Short mmCIF file of C-alpha atoms and ligand atoms in Angstrom, two decimals:
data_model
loop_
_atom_site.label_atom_id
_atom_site.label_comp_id
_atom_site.label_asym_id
_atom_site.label_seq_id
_atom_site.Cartn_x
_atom_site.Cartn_y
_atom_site.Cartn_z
CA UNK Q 1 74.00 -61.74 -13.97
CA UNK Q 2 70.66 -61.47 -15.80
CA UNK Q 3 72.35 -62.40 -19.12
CA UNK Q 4 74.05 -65.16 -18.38
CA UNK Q 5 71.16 -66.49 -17.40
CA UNK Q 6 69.38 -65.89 -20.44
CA UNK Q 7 72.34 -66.57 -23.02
CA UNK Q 8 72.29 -70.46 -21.23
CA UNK Q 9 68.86 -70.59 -22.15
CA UNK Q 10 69.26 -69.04 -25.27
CA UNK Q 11 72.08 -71.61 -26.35
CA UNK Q 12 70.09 -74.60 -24.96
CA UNK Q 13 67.17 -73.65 -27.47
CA UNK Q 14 69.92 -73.62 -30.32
CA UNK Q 15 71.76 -76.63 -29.44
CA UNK Q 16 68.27 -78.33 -29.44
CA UNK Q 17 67.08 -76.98 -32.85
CA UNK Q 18 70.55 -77.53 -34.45
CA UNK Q 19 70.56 -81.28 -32.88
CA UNK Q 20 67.25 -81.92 -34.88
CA UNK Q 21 68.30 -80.43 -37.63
CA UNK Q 22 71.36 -82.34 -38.12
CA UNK Q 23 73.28 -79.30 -37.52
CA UNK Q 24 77.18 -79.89 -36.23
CA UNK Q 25 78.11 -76.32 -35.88
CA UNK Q 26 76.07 -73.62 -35.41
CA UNK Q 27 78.03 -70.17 -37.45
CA UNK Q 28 75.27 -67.50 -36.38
CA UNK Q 29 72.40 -67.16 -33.96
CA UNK Q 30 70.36 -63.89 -34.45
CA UNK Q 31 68.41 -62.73 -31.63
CA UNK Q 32 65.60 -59.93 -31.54
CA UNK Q 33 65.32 -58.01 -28.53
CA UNK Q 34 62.91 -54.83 -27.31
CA UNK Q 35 64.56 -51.84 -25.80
CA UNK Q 36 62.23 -52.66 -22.85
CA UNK Q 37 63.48 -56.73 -22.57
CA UNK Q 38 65.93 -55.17 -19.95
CA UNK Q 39 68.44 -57.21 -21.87
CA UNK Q 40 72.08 -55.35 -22.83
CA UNK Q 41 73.44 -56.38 -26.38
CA UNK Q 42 77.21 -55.67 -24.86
CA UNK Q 43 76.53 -57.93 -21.95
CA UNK Q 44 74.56 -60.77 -24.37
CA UNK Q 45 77.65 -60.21 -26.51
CA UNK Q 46 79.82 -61.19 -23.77
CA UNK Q 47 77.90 -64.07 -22.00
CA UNK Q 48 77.34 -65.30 -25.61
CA UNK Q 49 81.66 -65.08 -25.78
CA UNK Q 50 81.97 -66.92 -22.78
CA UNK Q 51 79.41 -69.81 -22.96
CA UNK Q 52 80.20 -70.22 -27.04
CA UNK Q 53 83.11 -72.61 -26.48
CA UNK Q 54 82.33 -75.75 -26.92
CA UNK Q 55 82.12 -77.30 -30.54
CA UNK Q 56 79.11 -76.90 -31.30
CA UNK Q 57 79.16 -72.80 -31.16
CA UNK Q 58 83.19 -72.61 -31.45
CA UNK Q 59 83.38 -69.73 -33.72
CA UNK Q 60 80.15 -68.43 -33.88
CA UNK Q 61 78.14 -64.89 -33.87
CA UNK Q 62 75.84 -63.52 -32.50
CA UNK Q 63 73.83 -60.84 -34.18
CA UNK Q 64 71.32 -58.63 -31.83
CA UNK Q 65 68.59 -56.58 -33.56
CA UNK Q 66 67.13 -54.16 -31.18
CA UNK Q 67 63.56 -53.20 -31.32
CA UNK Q 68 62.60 -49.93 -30.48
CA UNK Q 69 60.08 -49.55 -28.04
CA UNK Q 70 56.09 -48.49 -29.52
CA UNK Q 71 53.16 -47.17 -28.20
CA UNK Q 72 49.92 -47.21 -29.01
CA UNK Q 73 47.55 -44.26 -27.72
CA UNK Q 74 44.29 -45.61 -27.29
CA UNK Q 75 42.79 -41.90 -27.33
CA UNK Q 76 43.83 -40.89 -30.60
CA UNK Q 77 44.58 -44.33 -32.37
CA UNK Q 78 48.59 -42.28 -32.32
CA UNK Q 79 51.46 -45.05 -32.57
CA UNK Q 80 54.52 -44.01 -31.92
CA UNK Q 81 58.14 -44.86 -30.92
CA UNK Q 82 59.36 -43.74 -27.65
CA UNK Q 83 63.32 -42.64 -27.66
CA UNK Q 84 65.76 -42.52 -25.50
CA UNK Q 85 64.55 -40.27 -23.26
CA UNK Q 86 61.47 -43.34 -21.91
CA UNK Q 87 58.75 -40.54 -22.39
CA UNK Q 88 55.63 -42.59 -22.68
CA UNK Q 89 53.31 -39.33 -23.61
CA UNK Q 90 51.67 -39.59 -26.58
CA UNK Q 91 53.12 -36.64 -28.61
CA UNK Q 92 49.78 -35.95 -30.33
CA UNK Q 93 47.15 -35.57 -27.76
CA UNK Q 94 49.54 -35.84 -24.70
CA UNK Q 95 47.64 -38.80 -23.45
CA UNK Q 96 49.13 -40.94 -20.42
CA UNK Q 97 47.39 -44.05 -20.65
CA UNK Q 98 49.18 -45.43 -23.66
CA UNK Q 99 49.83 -49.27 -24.45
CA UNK Q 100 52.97 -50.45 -25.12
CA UNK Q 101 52.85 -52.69 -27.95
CA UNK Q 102 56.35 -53.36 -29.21
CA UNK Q 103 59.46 -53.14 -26.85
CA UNK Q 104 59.20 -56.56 -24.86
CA UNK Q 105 60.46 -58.93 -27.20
CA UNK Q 106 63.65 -61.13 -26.72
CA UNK Q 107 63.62 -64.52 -28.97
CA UNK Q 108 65.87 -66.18 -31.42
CA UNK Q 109 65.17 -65.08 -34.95
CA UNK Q 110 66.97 -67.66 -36.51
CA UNK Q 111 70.59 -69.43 -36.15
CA UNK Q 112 72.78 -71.09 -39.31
CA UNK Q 113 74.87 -73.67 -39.41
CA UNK Q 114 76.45 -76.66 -40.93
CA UNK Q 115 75.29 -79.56 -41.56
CA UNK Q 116 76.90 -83.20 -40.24
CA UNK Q 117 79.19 -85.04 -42.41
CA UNK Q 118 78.47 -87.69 -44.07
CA UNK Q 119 75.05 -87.21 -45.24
CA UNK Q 120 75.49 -88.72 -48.84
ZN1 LIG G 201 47.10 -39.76 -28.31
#
């Protein structure tokens, strides 16, 4: 499964970042993700549920932001978001060859935890 896959990797990075940042338990990872990253928030959610267990992420959230998917039509300069329907036409000129600029994205905004003990 594609996500579980990416979740591990995903929680590695975390566990990494929080490590150098002092950080004992991570509350909330956000993660960014394009409508084209072929990457389901439900199934995230879940793999996120089932590799959270240990200490470290014991308790924590996950929060996806989704990123639409937009175009750019190099005919007309037209940027646009394509919907649901995947209809990469630019709705201006009706131009095919149109670039993709935004869609593609899956990385960790940011994650928050606390800090160790003992820090005095
Ligand atoms: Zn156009």
């Amino acid at each position: 499964m594609h996500e579980l896959s990416l979740m591990t990797s995903v929680l590695e990075t975390v566990r990494q970042g929080a490590l150098d940042n002092d950080i004992k338990q991570v509350k909330k990872v956000k993660l960014v993700i394009g409508k084209l990253s072929q990457a389901l928030p439900d199934s995230l959610q879940f793999a996120f549920g089932v590799l959270s267990q240990d200490e470290m992420f014991r308790g924590a959230v996950l929060e996806i932001e989704e990123k639409d998917i937009i175009c750019l039509c190099p005919d007309c300069q037209n940027q646009f978001a394509v919907q649901d329907d995947y209809s990469f036409i630019c709705p201006n000129c009706q131009g095919l060859k149109v670039e993709i600029i935004s869609g593609r994205e899956l990385y960790i905004d940011y994650f928050e935890g606390d800090l160790t003990d003992g820090t005095d």
